[in-house]
N, CA, C and O atoms as a GROMACS GRO file, in nm:
protein
  476
    1MET      N    1  12.479  -7.156  -7.534
    1MET     CA    2  12.418  -7.202  -7.643
    1MET      C    3  12.271  -7.159  -7.668
    1MET      O    4  12.181  -7.156  -7.584
    2GLN      N    5  12.263  -7.131  -7.786
    2GLN     CA    6  12.127  -7.063  -7.851
    2GLN      C    7  12.009  -7.149  -7.857
    2GLN      O    8  12.018  -7.257  -7.917
    3LYS      N    9  11.900  -7.115  -7.804
    3LYS     CA   10  11.761  -7.155  -7.798
    3LYS      C   11  11.751  -7.220  -7.957
    3LYS      O   12  11.801  -7.165  -8.055
    4LEU      N   13  11.681  -7.338  -7.960
    4LEU     CA   14  11.642  -7.417  -8.077
    4LEU      C   15  11.482  -7.411  -8.116
    4LEU      O   16  11.398  -7.399  -8.026
    5THR      N   17  11.458  -7.416  -8.200
    5THR     CA   18  11.285  -7.420  -8.212
    5THR      C   19  11.268  -7.552  -8.211
    5THR      O   20  11.366  -7.626  -8.224
    6ASN      N   21  11.152  -7.597  -8.197
    6ASN     CA   22  11.105  -7.728  -8.202
    6ASN      C   23  11.161  -7.803  -8.333
    6ASN      O   24  11.215  -7.912  -8.311
    7LYS      N   25  11.155  -7.759  -8.471
    7LYS     CA   26  11.186  -7.821  -8.566
    7LYS      C   27  11.340  -7.840  -8.556
    7LYS      O   28  11.391  -7.950  -8.579
    8GLU      N   29  11.400  -7.749  -8.528
    8GLU     CA   30  11.548  -7.745  -8.486
    8GLU      C   31  11.626  -7.867  -8.409
    8GLU      O   32  11.733  -7.923  -8.433
    9GLU      N   33  11.537  -7.884  -8.317
    9GLU     CA   34  11.551  -7.992  -8.223
    9GLU      C   35  11.507  -8.108  -8.244
    9GLU      O   36  11.554  -8.208  -8.191
   10GLU      N   37  11.402  -8.106  -8.333
   10GLU     CA   38  11.360  -8.251  -8.400
   10GLU      C   39  11.493  -8.286  -8.487
   10GLU      O   40  11.541  -8.399  -8.475
   11ILE      N   41  11.542  -8.207  -8.561
   11ILE     CA   42  11.658  -8.245  -8.648
   11ILE      C   43  11.780  -8.287  -8.570
   11ILE      O   44  11.824  -8.401  -8.583
   12MET      N   45  11.836  -8.199  -8.488
   12MET     CA   46  11.938  -8.242  -8.407
   12MET      C   47  11.907  -8.406  -8.348
   12MET      O   48  11.992  -8.495  -8.344
   13HIS      N   49  11.794  -8.416  -8.314
   13HIS     CA   50  11.770  -8.566  -8.249
   13HIS      C   51  11.830  -8.670  -8.344
   13HIS      O   52  11.913  -8.758  -8.319
   14ILE      N   53  11.758  -8.633  -8.480
   14ILE     CA   54  11.798  -8.727  -8.585
   14ILE      C   55  11.939  -8.714  -8.640
   14ILE      O   56  11.975  -8.799  -8.720
   15LEU      N   57  12.025  -8.615  -8.605
   15LEU     CA   58  12.138  -8.601  -8.652
   15LEU      C   59  12.228  -8.657  -8.545
   15LEU      O   60  12.341  -8.695  -8.575
   16TRP      N   61  12.176  -8.665  -8.405
   16TRP     CA   62  12.253  -8.746  -8.328
   16TRP      C   63  12.249  -8.901  -8.338
   16TRP      O   64  12.339  -8.984  -8.323
   17LYS      N   65  12.100  -8.919  -8.370
   17LYS     CA   66  12.082  -9.056  -8.397
   17LYS      C   67  12.180  -9.106  -8.525
   17LYS      O   68  12.253  -9.203  -8.504
   18LEU      N   69  12.182  -9.071  -8.595
   18LEU     CA   70  12.253  -9.084  -8.729
   18LEU      C   71  12.422  -9.078  -8.715
   18LEU      O   72  12.498  -9.172  -8.740
   19ASP      N   73  12.452  -8.967  -8.676
   19ASP     CA   74  12.576  -8.914  -8.647
   19ASP      C   75  12.653  -8.840  -8.745
   19ASP      O   76  12.732  -8.751  -8.715
   20LYS      N   77  12.625  -8.881  -8.872
   20LYS     CA   78  12.660  -8.789  -8.987
   20LYS      C   79  12.537  -8.827  -9.104
   20LYS      O   80  12.487  -8.938  -9.122
   21ALA      N   81  12.512  -8.729  -9.159
   21ALA     CA   82  12.401  -8.738  -9.247
   21ALA      C   83  12.379  -8.625  -9.352
   21ALA      O   84  12.399  -8.507  -9.327
   22PHE      N   85  12.334  -8.675  -9.478
   22PHE     CA   86  12.362  -8.574  -9.584
   22PHE      C   87  12.196  -8.512  -9.566
   22PHE      O   88  12.149  -8.549  -9.459
   23VAL      N   89  12.146  -8.466  -9.610
   23VAL     CA   90  12.000  -8.376  -9.599
   23VAL      C   91  11.888  -8.502  -9.635
   23VAL      O   92  11.786  -8.515  -9.568
   24LYS      N   93  11.916  -8.579  -9.732
   24LYS     CA   94  11.833  -8.653  -9.793
   24LYS      C   95  11.830  -8.799  -9.658
   24LYS      O   96  11.727  -8.861  -9.633
   25ASP      N   97  11.927  -8.819  -9.610
   25ASP     CA   98  11.926  -8.889  -9.500
   25ASP      C   99  11.833  -8.869  -9.384
   25ASP      O  100  11.766  -8.956  -9.330
   26VAL      N  101  11.841  -8.720  -9.350
   26VAL     CA  102  11.752  -8.678  -9.247
   26VAL      C  103  11.627  -8.651  -9.304
   26VAL      O  104  11.539  -8.645  -9.218
   27LEU      N  105  11.593  -8.635  -9.403
   27LEU     CA  106  11.441  -8.623  -9.472
   27LEU      C  107  11.395  -8.754  -9.460
   27LEU      O  108  11.289  -8.770  -9.399
   28ALA      N  109  11.469  -8.876  -9.516
   28ALA     CA  110  11.402  -8.985  -9.481
   28ALA      C  111  11.369  -9.042  -9.324
   28ALA      O  112  11.296  -9.139  -9.305
   29GLU      N  113  11.434  -8.970  -9.218
   29GLU     CA  114  11.422  -9.026  -9.110
   29GLU      C  115  11.265  -8.936  -9.031
   29GLU      O  116  11.218  -8.959  -8.920
   30ILE      N  117  11.221  -8.844  -9.122
   30ILE     CA  118  11.111  -8.742  -9.084
   30ILE      C  119  10.984  -8.833  -9.102
   30ILE      O  120  10.949  -8.859  -9.218
   31LYS      N  121  10.923  -8.876  -9.012
   31LYS     CA  122  10.784  -8.952  -9.040
   31LYS      C  123  10.670  -8.856  -9.064
   31LYS      O  124  10.592  -8.864  -9.158
   32GLU      N  125  10.669  -8.782  -8.988
   32GLU     CA  126  10.535  -8.701  -9.015
   32GLU      C  127  10.573  -8.570  -9.037
   32GLU      O  128  10.682  -8.536  -8.992
   33ASP      N  129  10.482  -8.461  -9.119
   33ASP     CA  130  10.488  -8.326  -9.170
   33ASP      C  131  10.640  -8.318  -9.205
   33ASP      O  132  10.720  -8.246  -9.145
   34GLN      N  133  10.668  -8.392  -9.299
   34GLN     CA  134  10.803  -8.402  -9.387
   34GLN      C  135  10.823  -8.264  -9.467
   34GLN      O  136  10.753  -8.243  -9.566
   35PRO      N  137  10.910  -8.179  -9.429
   35PRO     CA  138  10.925  -8.040  -9.479
   35PRO      C  139  10.979  -8.098  -9.629
   35PRO      O  140  11.004  -8.216  -9.657
   36HIS      N  141  10.988  -7.985  -9.711
   36HIS     CA  142  11.046  -7.983  -9.826
   36HIS      C  143  11.195  -7.982  -9.829
   36HIS      O  144  11.262  -7.917  -9.748
   37TYR      N  145  11.246  -8.057  -9.927
   37TYR     CA  146  11.393  -8.051  -9.894
   37TYR      C  147  11.466  -7.936  -9.887
   37TYR      O  148  11.565  -7.939  -9.814
   38ASN      N  149  11.438  -7.828  -9.951
   38ASN     CA  150  11.521  -7.696  -9.937
   38ASN      C  151  11.485  -7.628  -9.809
   38ASN      O  152  11.566  -7.557  -9.749
   39THR      N  153  11.356  -7.650  -9.766
   39THR     CA  154  11.341  -7.618  -9.618
   39THR      C  155  11.435  -7.688  -9.500
   39THR      O  156  11.496  -7.630  -9.411
   40LEU      N  157  11.430  -7.818  -9.523
   40LEU     CA  158  11.513  -7.903  -9.440
   40LEU      C  159  11.648  -7.843  -9.461
   40LEU      O  160  11.704  -7.816  -9.355
   41SER      N  161  11.719  -7.814  -9.572
   41SER     CA  162  11.857  -7.766  -9.581
   41SER      C  163  11.868  -7.628  -9.521
   41SER      O  164  11.974  -7.588  -9.472
   42THR      N  165  11.776  -7.568  -9.524
   42THR     CA  166  11.764  -7.434  -9.451
   42THR      C  167  11.787  -7.456  -9.287
   42THR      O  168  11.885  -7.432  -9.217
   43ILE      N  169  11.685  -7.498  -9.263
   43ILE     CA  170  11.683  -7.564  -9.112
   43ILE      C  171  11.832  -7.600  -9.036
   43ILE      O  172  11.871  -7.558  -8.928
   44ILE      N  173  11.912  -7.704  -9.144
   44ILE     CA  174  12.041  -7.759  -9.108
   44ILE      C  175  12.134  -7.641  -9.107
   44ILE      O  176  12.216  -7.615  -9.019
   45ARG      N  177  12.107  -7.571  -9.220
   45ARG     CA  178  12.226  -7.437  -9.226
   45ARG      C  179  12.207  -7.347  -9.105
   45ARG      O  180  12.308  -7.298  -9.054
   46ASN      N  181  12.111  -7.326  -9.065
   46ASN     CA  182  12.077  -7.257  -8.932
   46ASN      C  183  12.109  -7.324  -8.842
   46ASN      O  184  12.154  -7.251  -8.754
   47LEU      N  185  12.112  -7.436  -8.812
   47LEU     CA  186  12.161  -7.509  -8.701
   47LEU      C  187  12.311  -7.492  -8.701
   47LEU      O  188  12.371  -7.473  -8.595
   48GLU      N  189  12.378  -7.501  -8.830
   48GLU     CA  190  12.523  -7.478  -8.813
   48GLU      C  191  12.560  -7.354  -8.812
   48GLU      O  192  12.682  -7.339  -8.818
   49GLU      N  193  12.487  -7.242  -8.804
   49GLU     CA  194  12.488  -7.109  -8.790
   49GLU      C  195  12.514  -7.080  -8.640
   49GLU      O  196  12.589  -7.001  -8.582
   50LYS      N  197  12.424  -7.171  -8.598
   50LYS     CA  198  12.416  -7.144  -8.433
   50LYS      C  199  12.509  -7.231  -8.346
   50LYS      O  200  12.506  -7.235  -8.224
   51GLY      N  201  12.593  -7.303  -8.428
   51GLY     CA  202  12.693  -7.361  -8.352
   51GLY      C  203  12.674  -7.515  -8.335
   51GLY      O  204  12.764  -7.577  -8.279
   52TYR      N  205  12.554  -7.585  -8.382
   52TYR     CA  206  12.531  -7.690  -8.323
   52TYR      C  207  12.576  -7.809  -8.435
   52TYR      O  208  12.592  -7.924  -8.394
   53VAL      N  209  12.591  -7.783  -8.543
   53VAL     CA  210  12.620  -7.859  -8.662
   53VAL      C  211  12.752  -7.824  -8.741
   53VAL      O  212  12.780  -7.707  -8.764
   54ALA      N  213  12.831  -7.928  -8.784
   54ALA     CA  214  12.939  -7.884  -8.910
   54ALA      C  215  12.905  -7.962  -9.020
   54ALA      O  216  12.818  -8.049  -9.017
   55HIS      N  217  12.960  -7.937  -9.099
   55HIS     CA  218  12.948  -8.029  -9.231
   55HIS      C  219  13.118  -8.059  -9.288
   55HIS      O  220  13.218  -7.994  -9.255
   56ASN      N  221  13.112  -8.176  -9.381
   56ASN     CA  222  13.221  -8.191  -9.468
   56ASN      C  223  13.164  -8.172  -9.590
   56ASN      O  224  13.047  -8.202  -9.612
   57ALA      N  225  13.254  -8.113  -9.692
   57ALA     CA  226  13.185  -8.086  -9.829
   57ALA      C  227  13.216  -8.197  -9.928
   57ALA      O  228  13.333  -8.235  -9.936
   58TYR      N  229  13.124  -8.251 -10.000
   58TYR     CA  230  13.199  -8.351 -10.124
   58TYR      C  231  13.131  -8.264 -10.248
   58TYR      O  232  13.014  -8.284 -10.279
   59GLY      N  233  13.199  -8.181 -10.307
   59GLY     CA  234  13.156  -8.135 -10.436
   59GLY      C  235  13.030  -8.027 -10.385
   59GLY      O  236  13.046  -7.955 -10.286
   60ASN      N  237  12.935  -8.027 -10.445
   60ASN     CA  238  12.818  -7.952 -10.408
   60ASN      C  239  12.740  -8.004 -10.284
   60ASN      O  240  12.649  -7.945 -10.225
   61THR      N  241  12.794  -8.128 -10.254
   61THR     CA  242  12.697  -8.184 -10.141
   61THR      C  243  12.774  -8.175 -10.002
   61THR      O  244  12.894  -8.163  -9.979
   62HIS      N  245  12.683  -8.183  -9.932
   62HIS     CA  246  12.755  -8.126  -9.772
   62HIS      C  247  12.697  -8.272  -9.687
   62HIS      O  248  12.585  -8.322  -9.700
   63GLN      N  249  12.786  -8.312  -9.617
   63GLN     CA  250  12.733  -8.401  -9.504
   63GLN      C  251  12.766  -8.360  -9.359
   63GLN      O  252  12.880  -8.343  -9.316
   64TYR      N  253  12.647  -8.347  -9.287
   64TYR     CA  254  12.636  -8.268  -9.178
   64TYR      C  255  12.660  -8.357  -9.065
   64TYR      O  256  12.623  -8.474  -9.070
   65TYR      N  257  12.727  -8.303  -8.952
   65TYR     CA  258  12.741  -8.392  -8.816
   65TYR      C  259  12.743  -8.275  -8.711
   65TYR      O  260  12.794  -8.163  -8.719
   66PRO      N  261  12.658  -8.350  -8.593
   66PRO     CA  262  12.660  -8.262  -8.466
   66PRO      C  263  12.810  -8.218  -8.399
   66PRO      O  264  12.904  -8.297  -8.407
   67ILE      N  265  12.824  -8.104  -8.342
   67ILE     CA  266  12.934  -8.069  -8.269
   67ILE      C  267  12.894  -8.051  -8.138
   67ILE      O  268  12.973  -8.057  -8.044
   68VAL      N  269  12.762  -8.028  -8.125
   68VAL     CA  270  12.706  -8.011  -7.976
   68VAL      C  271  12.695  -8.165  -7.924
   68VAL      O  272  12.629  -8.230  -8.004
   69ALA      N  273  12.729  -8.223  -7.843
   69ALA     CA  274  12.676  -8.365  -7.775
   69ALA      C  275  12.524  -8.341  -7.714
   69ALA      O  276  12.481  -8.242  -7.653
   70LYS      N  277  12.455  -8.463  -7.751
   70LYS     CA  278  12.338  -8.474  -7.691
   70LYS      C  279  12.326  -8.436  -7.541
   70LYS      O  280  12.242  -8.351  -7.508
   71GLU      N  281  12.396  -8.488  -7.461
   71GLU     CA  282  12.418  -8.482  -7.313
   71GLU      C  283  12.439  -8.321  -7.308
   71GLU      O  284  12.347  -8.255  -7.259
   72ASP      N  285  12.548  -8.257  -7.353
   72ASP     CA  286  12.551  -8.112  -7.337
   72ASP      C  287  12.438  -8.038  -7.368
   72ASP      O  288  12.407  -7.938  -7.303
   73TYR      N  289  12.364  -8.085  -7.477
   73TYR     CA  290  12.230  -7.973  -7.488
   73TYR      C  291  12.132  -8.007  -7.372
   73TYR      O  292  12.078  -7.910  -7.318
   74ARG      N  293  12.096  -8.154  -7.319
   74ARG     CA  294  12.030  -8.176  -7.231
   74ARG      C  295  12.039  -8.136  -7.089
   74ARG      O  296  11.955  -8.140  -6.999
   75LYS      N  297  12.175  -8.092  -7.090
   75LYS     CA  298  12.204  -8.051  -6.946
   75LYS      C  299  12.160  -7.890  -6.959
   75LYS      O  300  12.093  -7.848  -6.864
   76GLU      N  301  12.185  -7.815  -7.045
   76GLU     CA  302  12.163  -7.679  -7.090
   76GLU      C  303  12.020  -7.666  -7.082
   76GLU      O  304  11.972  -7.579  -7.009
   77PHE      N  305  11.932  -7.756  -7.161
   77PHE     CA  306  11.780  -7.756  -7.173
   77PHE      C  307  11.751  -7.792  -7.038
   77PHE      O  308  11.690  -7.697  -6.989
   78MET      N  309  11.768  -7.887  -6.951
   78MET     CA  310  11.697  -7.924  -6.818
   78MET      C  311  11.718  -7.763  -6.730
   78MET      O  312  11.636  -7.694  -6.671
   79THR      N  313  11.839  -7.748  -6.748
   79THR     CA  314  11.890  -7.621  -6.663
   79THR      C  315  11.820  -7.472  -6.668
   79THR      O  316  11.808  -7.391  -6.576
   80ASN      N  317  11.787  -7.462  -6.779
   80ASN     CA  318  11.692  -7.372  -6.807
   80ASN      C  319  11.570  -7.365  -6.803
   80ASN      O  320  11.510  -7.258  -6.796
   81ALA      N  321  11.497  -7.516  -6.810
   81ALA     CA  322  11.365  -7.528  -6.776
   81ALA      C  323  11.326  -7.532  -6.629
   81ALA      O  324  11.221  -7.494  -6.578
   82ILE      N  325  11.444  -7.590  -6.565
   82ILE     CA  326  11.450  -7.555  -6.412
   82ILE      C  327  11.440  -7.422  -6.364
   82ILE      O  328  11.357  -7.390  -6.278
   83GLU      N  329  11.536  -7.330  -6.423
   83GLU     CA  330  11.532  -7.186  -6.380
   83GLU      C  331  11.402  -7.129  -6.400
   83GLU      O  332  11.359  -7.056  -6.311
   84ASN      N  333  11.321  -7.155  -6.522
   84ASN     CA  334  11.255  -7.073  -6.598
   84ASN      C  335  11.118  -7.118  -6.562
   84ASN      O  336  11.020  -7.048  -6.584
   85TYR      N  337  11.111  -7.247  -6.502
   85TYR     CA  338  10.930  -7.316  -6.490
   85TYR      C  339  10.928  -7.336  -6.354
   85TYR      O  340  10.820  -7.328  -6.295
   86PHE      N  341  11.069  -7.370  -6.269
   86PHE     CA  342  11.050  -7.454  -6.129
   86PHE      C  343  11.141  -7.350  -6.047
   86PHE      O  344  11.211  -7.399  -5.958
   87ASN      N  345  11.148  -7.221  -6.067
   87ASN     CA  346  11.238  -7.118  -5.970
   87ASN      C  347  11.357  -7.159  -5.917
   87ASN      O  348  11.406  -7.121  -5.811
   88ASN      N  349  11.409  -7.252  -6.008
   88ASN     CA  350  11.514  -7.286  -5.978
   88ASN      C  351  11.542  -7.410  -5.893
   88ASN      O  352  11.659  -7.441  -5.866
   89SER      N  353  11.425  -7.492  -5.845
   89SER     CA  354  11.415  -7.597  -5.746
   89SER      C  355  11.355  -7.702  -5.833
   89SER      O  356  11.251  -7.707  -5.899
   90TYR      N  357  11.482  -7.811  -5.806
   90TYR     CA  358  11.459  -7.925  -5.825
   90TYR      C  359  11.328  -7.997  -5.768
   90TYR      O  360  11.251  -8.069  -5.832
   91LYS      N  361  11.316  -7.957  -5.613
   91LYS     CA  362  11.207  -8.011  -5.541
   91LYS      C  363  11.074  -8.002  -5.617
   91LYS      O  364  10.996  -8.092  -5.647
   92ASN      N  365  11.067  -7.855  -5.644
   92ASN     CA  366  10.950  -7.807  -5.745
   92ASN      C  367  10.905  -7.877  -5.845
   92ASN      O  368  10.787  -7.901  -5.867
   93MET      N  369  11.038  -7.925  -5.935
   93MET     CA  370  10.999  -7.997  -6.060
   93MET      C  371  10.969  -8.131  -6.004
   93MET      O  372  10.875  -8.186  -6.060
   94VAL      N  373  11.032  -8.206  -5.897
   94VAL     CA  374  10.984  -8.343  -5.876
   94VAL      C  375  10.847  -8.326  -5.833
   94VAL      O  376  10.775  -8.423  -5.855
   95SER      N  377  10.798  -8.236  -5.781
   95SER     CA  378  10.667  -8.218  -5.700
   95SER      C  379  10.566  -8.218  -5.834
   95SER      O  380  10.467  -8.290  -5.847
   96PHE      N  381  10.612  -8.123  -5.928
   96PHE     CA  382  10.526  -8.117  -6.046
   96PHE      C  383  10.471  -8.252  -6.116
   96PHE      O  384  10.356  -8.284  -6.144
   97PHE      N  385  10.600  -8.321  -6.135
   97PHE     CA  386  10.576  -8.459  -6.183
   97PHE      C  387  10.504  -8.569  -6.111
   97PHE      O  388  10.443  -8.662  -6.164
   98ALA      N  389  10.522  -8.544  -5.970
   98ALA     CA  390  10.436  -8.596  -5.884
   98ALA      C  391  10.291  -8.585  -5.889
   98ALA      O  392  10.214  -8.680  -5.883
   99GLU      N  393  10.258  -8.452  -5.900
   99GLU     CA  394  10.131  -8.426  -5.885
   99GLU      C  395  10.038  -8.428  -6.018
   99GLU      O  396   9.916  -8.418  -6.016
  100GLU      N  397  10.121  -8.442  -6.137
  100GLU     CA  398  10.091  -8.457  -6.277
  100GLU      C  399  10.082  -8.636  -6.297
  100GLU      O  400  10.056  -8.683  -6.408
  101GLU      N  401  10.103  -8.715  -6.187
  101GLU     CA  402  10.093  -8.840  -6.222
  101GLU      C  403  10.201  -8.910  -6.307
  101GLU      O  404  10.192  -9.025  -6.348
  102LYS      N  405  10.306  -8.822  -6.328
  102LYS     CA  406  10.390  -8.860  -6.422
  102LYS      C  407  10.513  -8.937  -6.381
  102LYS      O  408  10.582  -8.996  -6.464
  103ILE      N  409  10.546  -8.938  -6.227
  103ILE     CA  410  10.632  -9.020  -6.169
  103ILE      C  411  10.560  -9.103  -6.065
  103ILE      O  412  10.466  -9.056  -6.002
  104SER      N  413  10.604  -9.231  -6.046
  104SER     CA  414  10.554  -9.292  -5.939
  104SER      C  415  10.608  -9.308  -5.815
  104SER      O  416  10.723  -9.265  -5.813
  105ALA      N  417  10.565  -9.359  -5.695
  105ALA     CA  418  10.639  -9.355  -5.572
  105ALA      C  419  10.778  -9.465  -5.591
  105ALA      O  420  10.890  -9.446  -5.542
  106LYS      N  421  10.745  -9.553  -5.655
  106LYS     CA  422  10.828  -9.636  -5.667
  106LYS      C  423  10.969  -9.574  -5.746
  106LYS      O  424  11.082  -9.601  -5.705
  107GLU      N  425  10.948  -9.501  -5.848
  107GLU     CA  426  11.028  -9.442  -5.931
  107GLU      C  427  11.114  -9.300  -5.819
  107GLU      O  428  11.231  -9.264  -5.835
  108LEU      N  429  11.023  -9.248  -5.720
  108LEU     CA  430  11.082  -9.160  -5.658
  108LEU      C  431  11.166  -9.230  -5.547
  108LEU      O  432  11.249  -9.153  -5.500
  109ARG      N  433  11.168  -9.346  -5.496
  109ARG     CA  434  11.232  -9.436  -5.405
  109ARG      C  435  11.364  -9.465  -5.477
  109ARG      O  436  11.476  -9.452  -5.429
  110GLU      N  437  11.334  -9.506  -5.596
  110GLU     CA  438  11.457  -9.535  -5.672
  110GLU      C  439  11.571  -9.426  -5.687
  110GLU      O  440  11.692  -9.445  -5.672
  111ILE      N  441  11.496  -9.285  -5.724
  111ILE     CA  442  11.559  -9.183  -5.731
  111ILE      C  443  11.639  -9.128  -5.555
  111ILE      O  444  11.738  -9.055  -5.548
  112LEU      N  445  11.589  -9.169  -5.470
  112LEU     CA  446  11.619  -9.133  -5.350
  112LEU      C  447  11.743  -9.258  -5.306
  112LEU      O  448  11.843  -9.227  -5.241
  113GLU      N  449  11.723  -9.367  -5.343
  113GLU     CA  450  11.841  -9.474  -5.338
  113GLU      C  451  11.947  -9.401  -5.421
  113GLU      O  452  12.048  -9.384  -5.352
  114LEU      N  453  11.957  -9.361  -5.524
  114LEU     CA  454  12.072  -9.288  -5.604
  114LEU      C  455  12.103  -9.198  -5.523
  114LEU      O  456  12.224  -9.186  -5.504
  115ILE      N  457  12.020  -9.114  -5.453
  115ILE     CA  458  12.094  -8.983  -5.401
  115ILE      C  459  12.167  -9.007  -5.269
  115ILE      O  460  12.259  -8.935  -5.228
  116GLU      N  461  12.111  -9.133  -5.195
  116GLU     CA  462  12.176  -9.167  -5.098
  116GLU      C  463  12.303  -9.232  -5.107
  116GLU      O  464  12.388  -9.207  -5.022
  117LYS      N  465  12.327  -9.316  -5.206
  117LYS     CA  466  12.439  -9.393  -5.248
  117LYS      C  467  12.538  -9.277  -5.288
  117LYS      O  468  12.656  -9.312  -5.283
  118LYS      N  469  12.519  -9.168  -5.320
  118LYS     CA  470  12.616  -9.071  -5.354
  118LYS      C  471  12.686  -9.016  -5.248
  118LYS      O  472  12.805  -8.985  -5.251
  119GLU      N  473  12.596  -9.004  -5.136
  119GLU     CA  474  12.628  -8.915  -4.991
  119GLU      C  475  12.742  -9.000  -4.932
  119GLU      O  476  12.793  -8.968  -4.825
   0.00000   0.00000   0.00000
């Protein structure tokens, strides 16, 4: 799976939400820093070249849809982040969030309960 730029990832989130969309539909979902129509069309075609998106043609118009599931992308993204930023250690990742106060003791207990139920 090729790495996505921030803008490509933003567009993928929109396509996952809409399931199928024309460029104008995607453009309507972008609230800030709205790109020009042609720029957005190029981004979506790049996503298609990278294997994330396919399309149905209706004359000169294309309706795009994701062919990579959001869950599959999330797994790949998280695996790479853990490998690259946390030395392939989930413990280091959780410690990071605890130190940054992004996760509470209550949430950690809930995670422990989930782990213990699986054992």
